[in-house]
Coordinates of N, CA and C in Angstrom, one line a residue:
M23 N 109.0 49.8 -31.2 CA 108.5 48.8 -32.0 C 107.8 49.6 -33.2
N24 N 108.0 49.2 -34.2 CA 107.9 49.5 -35.5 C 106.2 49.0 -35.7
R25 N 105.5 49.9 -36.2 CA 103.8 49.5 -36.5 C 103.8 48.9 -38.1
L26 N 103.3 47.8 -38.3 CA 103.3 47.0 -39.6 C 102.0 47.4 -40.1
T27 N 101.2 48.6 -40.3 CA 100.1 48.9 -40.4 C 100.3 49.2 -42.1
F28 N 99.2 49.8 -42.3 CA 98.8 50.4 -43.9 C 97.7 51.6 -43.8
V29 N 98.4 52.7 -42.8 CA 97.3 53.7 -42.5 C 97.2 54.7 -44.0
R30 N 96.3 55.6 -43.4 CA 95.9 56.3 -44.7 C 96.9 57.2 -45.3
E31 N 97.7 58.0 -43.9 CA 99.1 58.5 -44.4 C 100.2 57.9 -45.2
L32 N 99.9 56.7 -45.6 CA 101.1 56.0 -46.4 C 100.2 55.9 -47.8
R33 N 99.1 56.3 -48.2 CA 98.6 56.5 -49.4 C 98.8 57.7 -50.1
L34 N 99.0 57.6 -51.5 CA 98.8 58.6 -52.2 C 97.2 58.6 -52.5
L35 N 96.6 59.4 -52.3 CA 95.4 59.9 -52.7 C 94.8 60.8 -53.7
T36 N 95.4 61.8 -53.8 CA 94.7 63.1 -54.5 C 95.4 62.6 -56.1
P37 N 95.0 63.5 -57.3 CA 95.4 63.7 -58.3 C 96.4 64.6 -58.2
T38 N 96.6 65.4 -57.4 CA 98.0 66.3 -56.8 C 99.1 65.4 -56.7
D39 N 98.9 64.7 -55.8 CA 99.9 63.8 -55.3 C 100.4 63.0 -56.6
F40 N 99.3 62.3 -57.4 CA 100.0 61.3 -58.5 C 101.1 62.1 -59.2
N41 N 100.1 63.1 -59.8 CA 100.6 64.4 -60.6 C 102.5 64.6 -60.1
H42 N 102.7 65.2 -59.1 CA 103.4 65.6 -58.4 C 104.6 63.8 -58.9
V43 N 104.1 62.9 -58.2 CA 105.3 62.0 -58.5 C 105.3 61.7 -60.0
F44 N 104.9 61.7 -61.0 CA 104.8 61.6 -62.4 C 105.8 62.3 -62.9
N45 N 106.0 63.9 -62.3 CA 106.8 64.9 -62.6 C 108.1 64.4 -62.3
Q46 N 108.9 64.5 -63.1 CA 110.7 64.4 -62.3 C 110.6 62.9 -61.8
S47 N 110.7 62.0 -62.0 CA 110.4 60.6 -61.5 C 111.7 59.6 -61.6
I48 N 111.9 58.8 -61.2 CA 112.7 57.9 -61.1 C 111.9 56.4 -61.6
R49 N 112.0 56.0 -62.3 CA 111.5 54.5 -62.8 C 112.5 53.1 -62.9
V50 N 111.5 52.6 -62.5 CA 112.5 51.1 -62.4 C 111.2 50.1 -62.6
S51 N 111.4 49.0 -63.5 CA 110.6 48.1 -64.0 C 110.7 46.7 -64.6
S52 N 109.8 45.9 -64.4 CA 110.3 44.4 -64.8 C 109.5 44.0 -65.5
P53 N 109.1 42.9 -66.4 CA 108.2 42.6 -67.3 C 107.1 42.5 -67.1
Y54 N 106.7 42.3 -65.6 CA 105.5 42.2 -64.7 C 104.9 43.8 -64.1
I55 N 106.0 44.7 -63.5 CA 105.7 45.5 -62.8 C 106.4 46.7 -63.2
T56 N 105.9 48.1 -62.5 CA 106.9 49.5 -63.2 C 106.5 50.3 -61.7
L57 N 108.0 50.7 -61.1 CA 107.6 51.6 -59.9 C 107.8 53.0 -60.5
V58 N 107.0 53.7 -60.2 CA 107.5 55.2 -60.5 C 107.6 56.0 -59.0
A59 N 108.8 56.8 -58.8 CA 109.3 57.1 -57.7 C 109.9 58.3 -57.5
R60 N 109.3 59.2 -56.5 CA 109.9 60.6 -56.3 C 110.1 61.0 -54.8
K61 N 110.8 61.7 -54.5 CA 111.1 62.2 -52.9 C 109.9 62.7 -52.5
N62 N 109.6 62.7 -51.5 CA 108.9 63.4 -50.7 C 108.8 64.3 -49.5
S63 N 107.9 65.1 -49.4 CA 108.6 66.3 -48.2 C 108.4 65.6 -46.9
F64 N 107.7 64.4 -46.4 CA 107.2 63.8 -45.4 C 108.4 63.1 -44.8
N65 N 108.4 62.5 -43.8 CA 109.7 61.3 -43.2 C 109.0 59.7 -43.3
H66 N 107.9 59.5 -44.5 CA 107.7 57.9 -44.3 C 107.4 58.1 -45.9
P67 N 107.3 56.6 -46.4 CA 107.2 56.2 -47.7 C 105.8 56.5 -48.0
R68 N 104.9 56.7 -49.3 CA 103.7 56.7 -49.5 C 103.6 55.6 -50.8
L69 N 102.5 55.3 -51.3 CA 102.1 54.3 -51.9 C 101.1 54.5 -53.0
G70 N 100.9 54.6 -54.1 CA 99.8 54.7 -54.6 C 99.8 53.5 -55.9
F71 N 98.6 53.1 -56.8 CA 98.6 52.3 -57.6 C 97.8 53.2 -59.0
A72 N 98.6 52.6 -60.5 CA 97.5 52.9 -61.6 C 97.6 51.7 -62.3
I73 N 97.0 50.6 -61.9 CA 96.6 49.7 -62.5 C 95.6 50.1 -63.4
A74 N 95.7 49.8 -64.5 CA 94.6 49.8 -65.9 C 93.9 48.9 -65.9
K75 N 92.7 48.9 -66.0 CA 91.6 47.9 -66.7 C 91.9 47.3 -68.2
K76 N 92.6 48.1 -69.1 CA 93.5 47.8 -69.9 C 94.4 46.9 -70.5
Q77 N 95.1 47.1 -69.2 CA 96.3 45.9 -68.8 C 95.9 44.6 -67.9
V78 N 95.2 44.9 -67.1 CA 94.5 44.0 -66.2 C 93.3 43.7 -66.1
K79 N 92.3 43.3 -66.8 CA 91.0 43.3 -67.2 C 90.5 42.7 -66.2
R80 N 90.1 42.0 -65.3 CA 89.5 41.5 -64.2 C 89.9 42.1 -63.0
A81 N 88.7 42.6 -62.3 CA 88.6 43.1 -60.9 C 89.4 42.1 -60.1
H82 N 89.2 41.0 -60.0 CA 89.8 40.1 -58.7 C 91.3 40.1 -59.3
E83 N 91.7 40.3 -60.4 CA 93.3 40.1 -60.8 C 94.0 41.3 -60.1
R84 N 92.9 42.5 -60.4 CA 93.4 44.0 -60.0 C 93.5 43.8 -58.4
N85 N 92.6 43.4 -58.0 CA 92.8 43.5 -56.5 C 93.6 42.6 -55.7
R86 N 93.9 41.5 -56.5 CA 94.7 40.5 -56.2 C 96.5 41.0 -56.0
L87 N 96.8 41.7 -57.2 CA 97.7 42.4 -57.2 C 98.1 43.6 -56.2
K88 N 96.9 44.3 -56.3 CA 96.9 45.5 -55.3 C 97.1 44.8 -53.9
R89 N 96.7 43.8 -53.4 CA 96.7 43.4 -52.0 C 98.3 42.9 -51.8
V90 N 98.7 41.9 -52.5 CA 100.1 41.8 -52.0 C 101.1 42.6 -52.3
I91 N 100.9 43.7 -53.4 CA 101.7 44.7 -53.5 C 101.8 45.7 -52.2
R92 N 100.2 46.0 -51.7 CA 100.3 46.6 -50.4 C 100.6 46.1 -49.1
D93 N 100.4 44.5 -49.1 CA 101.2 43.7 -47.8 C 103.1 43.7 -48.1
H94 N 103.0 43.6 -49.0 CA 104.9 43.6 -49.3 C 105.2 45.2 -48.8
F95 N 104.4 46.1 -49.3 CA 105.1 47.4 -48.9 C 104.7 47.8 -47.7
R96 N 103.4 47.0 -46.8 CA 103.0 47.4 -45.5 C 104.5 47.0 -44.4
L97 N 105.0 45.8 -44.9 CA 106.3 45.2 -44.3 C 107.4 45.4 -44.6
A98 N 107.5 46.1 -45.7 CA 108.8 47.1 -45.8 C 108.8 48.7 -45.8
Q99 N 108.0 49.3 -45.2 CA 108.0 50.7 -45.0 C 108.9 51.0 -44.0
H100 N 109.7 50.5 -42.9 CA 110.4 51.0 -42.3 C 111.7 51.1 -43.3
E101 N 112.4 50.1 -44.1 CA 113.2 50.3 -44.4 C 113.4 51.3 -45.9
L102 N 112.2 51.6 -46.3 CA 112.3 52.9 -47.6 C 112.4 53.9 -47.0
P103 N 113.5 54.6 -47.6 CA 113.4 56.2 -47.5 C 111.9 57.4 -47.8
A104 N 112.0 58.3 -47.3 CA 111.0 59.2 -47.8 C 110.6 59.1 -49.4
I105 N 109.8 58.5 -49.8 CA 109.7 58.9 -51.2 C 108.0 58.4 -51.5
D106 N 107.4 59.0 -52.6 CA 106.5 58.3 -53.5 C 106.4 57.4 -54.1
V107 N 105.7 56.5 -54.2 CA 105.7 55.4 -55.2 C 104.5 55.1 -55.8
I108 N 104.3 54.9 -57.0 CA 103.3 54.8 -57.9 C 103.6 53.5 -58.3
V109 N 102.8 52.2 -58.1 CA 103.0 51.2 -59.2 C 102.0 50.9 -60.2
M110 N 102.4 50.5 -61.5 CA 101.7 50.0 -62.6 C 102.1 48.6 -63.0
A111 N 100.9 48.1 -63.3 CA 100.8 46.6 -63.6 C 101.0 46.1 -65.2
R112 N 101.7 45.3 -65.6 CA 101.6 45.3 -66.8 C 100.6 43.9 -67.1
T113 N 100.0 43.7 -68.5 CA 99.3 42.6 -68.7 C 99.9 40.8 -68.1
A114 N 101.3 41.1 -68.7 CA 101.9 40.1 -67.7 C 101.9 39.4 -66.1
A115 N 101.6 40.5 -65.6 CA 101.3 40.3 -64.0 C 100.2 39.2 -63.4
I116 N 99.8 39.3 -64.4 CA 98.5 38.0 -64.1 C 98.6 36.6 -64.4
D117 N 99.7 36.2 -65.0 CA 100.2 35.2 -65.1 C 101.1 34.6 -63.8
I118 N 101.7 35.5 -62.8 CA 102.6 35.0 -62.1 C 102.0 34.6 -60.5
D119 N 102.5 33.8 -59.8 CA 101.6 33.7 -58.9 C 102.4 34.6 -57.3
N120 N 102.0 34.7 -56.5 CA 101.9 35.3 -55.5 C 103.5 35.7 -54.8
A121 N 103.9 34.7 -54.7 CA 105.2 34.3 -54.1 C 106.3 34.8 -55.3
A122 N 106.1 34.4 -56.6 CA 106.5 35.2 -57.7 C 106.8 36.8 -57.9
L123 N 105.8 37.3 -57.4 CA 105.4 38.6 -57.4 C 106.1 39.2 -56.6
R124 N 106.2 39.0 -55.1 CA 107.1 39.1 -54.0 C 108.5 39.3 -54.5
Q125 N 108.8 38.2 -55.3 CA 110.5 38.4 -55.4 C 110.9 39.6 -56.4
V126 N 109.9 39.6 -57.1 CA 109.8 40.4 -58.1 C 109.7 42.1 -57.5
L127 N 108.8 41.8 -56.4 CA 108.9 43.3 -55.6 C 110.1 43.4 -55.0
D128 N 110.8 42.7 -54.7 CA 111.7 43.0 -53.7 C 112.9 43.3 -54.8
K129 N 113.3 42.8 -55.8 CA 114.5 43.3 -56.6 C 113.9 44.8 -57.4
L130 N 112.8 45.2 -57.4 CA 112.3 46.4 -58.1 C 112.6 47.3 -57.0
W131 N 112.4 47.2 -55.6 CA 112.4 48.2 -54.2 C 114.1 48.0 -54.1
Q132 N 114.8 47.4 -54.3 CA 116.1 47.3 -54.2 C 117.0 48.2 -55.4
R133 N 116.3 47.9 -56.8 CA 117.0 48.8 -57.8 C 116.0 50.1 -57.8
L134 N 115.4 50.5 -57.1 CA 115.1 52.0 -57.0 C 115.7 52.6 -55.7
L135 N 116.1 51.9 -54.8 CA 116.8 52.5 -53.9 C 117.9 52.8 -54.5
I136 N 118.7 52.1 -54.9 CA 120.1 52.3 -55.7 C 120.0 53.3 -56.6
T137 N 119.0 53.4 -57.4 CA 118.8 54.3 -58.4 C 118.7 55.8 -57.7
Q138 N 117.6 56.1 -56.5 CA 117.4 57.0 -55.8 C 118.8 57.2 -55.5
Q139 N 119.5 56.5 -54.7 CA 120.6 57.4 -54.1 C 121.9 57.6 -55.0
N140 N 121.8 57.2 -55.8 CA 122.9 57.7 -57.3 C 122.3 59.2 -57.8
K141 N 120.7 59.3 -57.6 CA 120.4 60.5 -58.3 C 120.8 62.0 -57.6
S142 N 120.7 61.1 -55.8 CA 120.6 62.3 -55.0 C 122.3 62.5 -54.9

């Protein structure tokens, strides 16, 4: 049975991890969210956030976005290949509700998988 937790191993934690992803990355974006991804050497995906205060000013809005995105990643982690993903939010992301955000994330994950397969 697959575990549906979001443990420490599934997170990008260090600046080195983030720099590694930003160099030679694949980007997919929507008006709300941008995903930046790169293959990793592990056999599981990892997730990191780069949600700037300049884009999403209020802490509760940033926290809501991170909470929804983390939950979506947690449920989809077993369908994703071994990639590191950084999520960046745009100002428009605060105006959409959680259900719409999940739909946007579904579309972005699919585009990311297709782009990543074409690049390999």
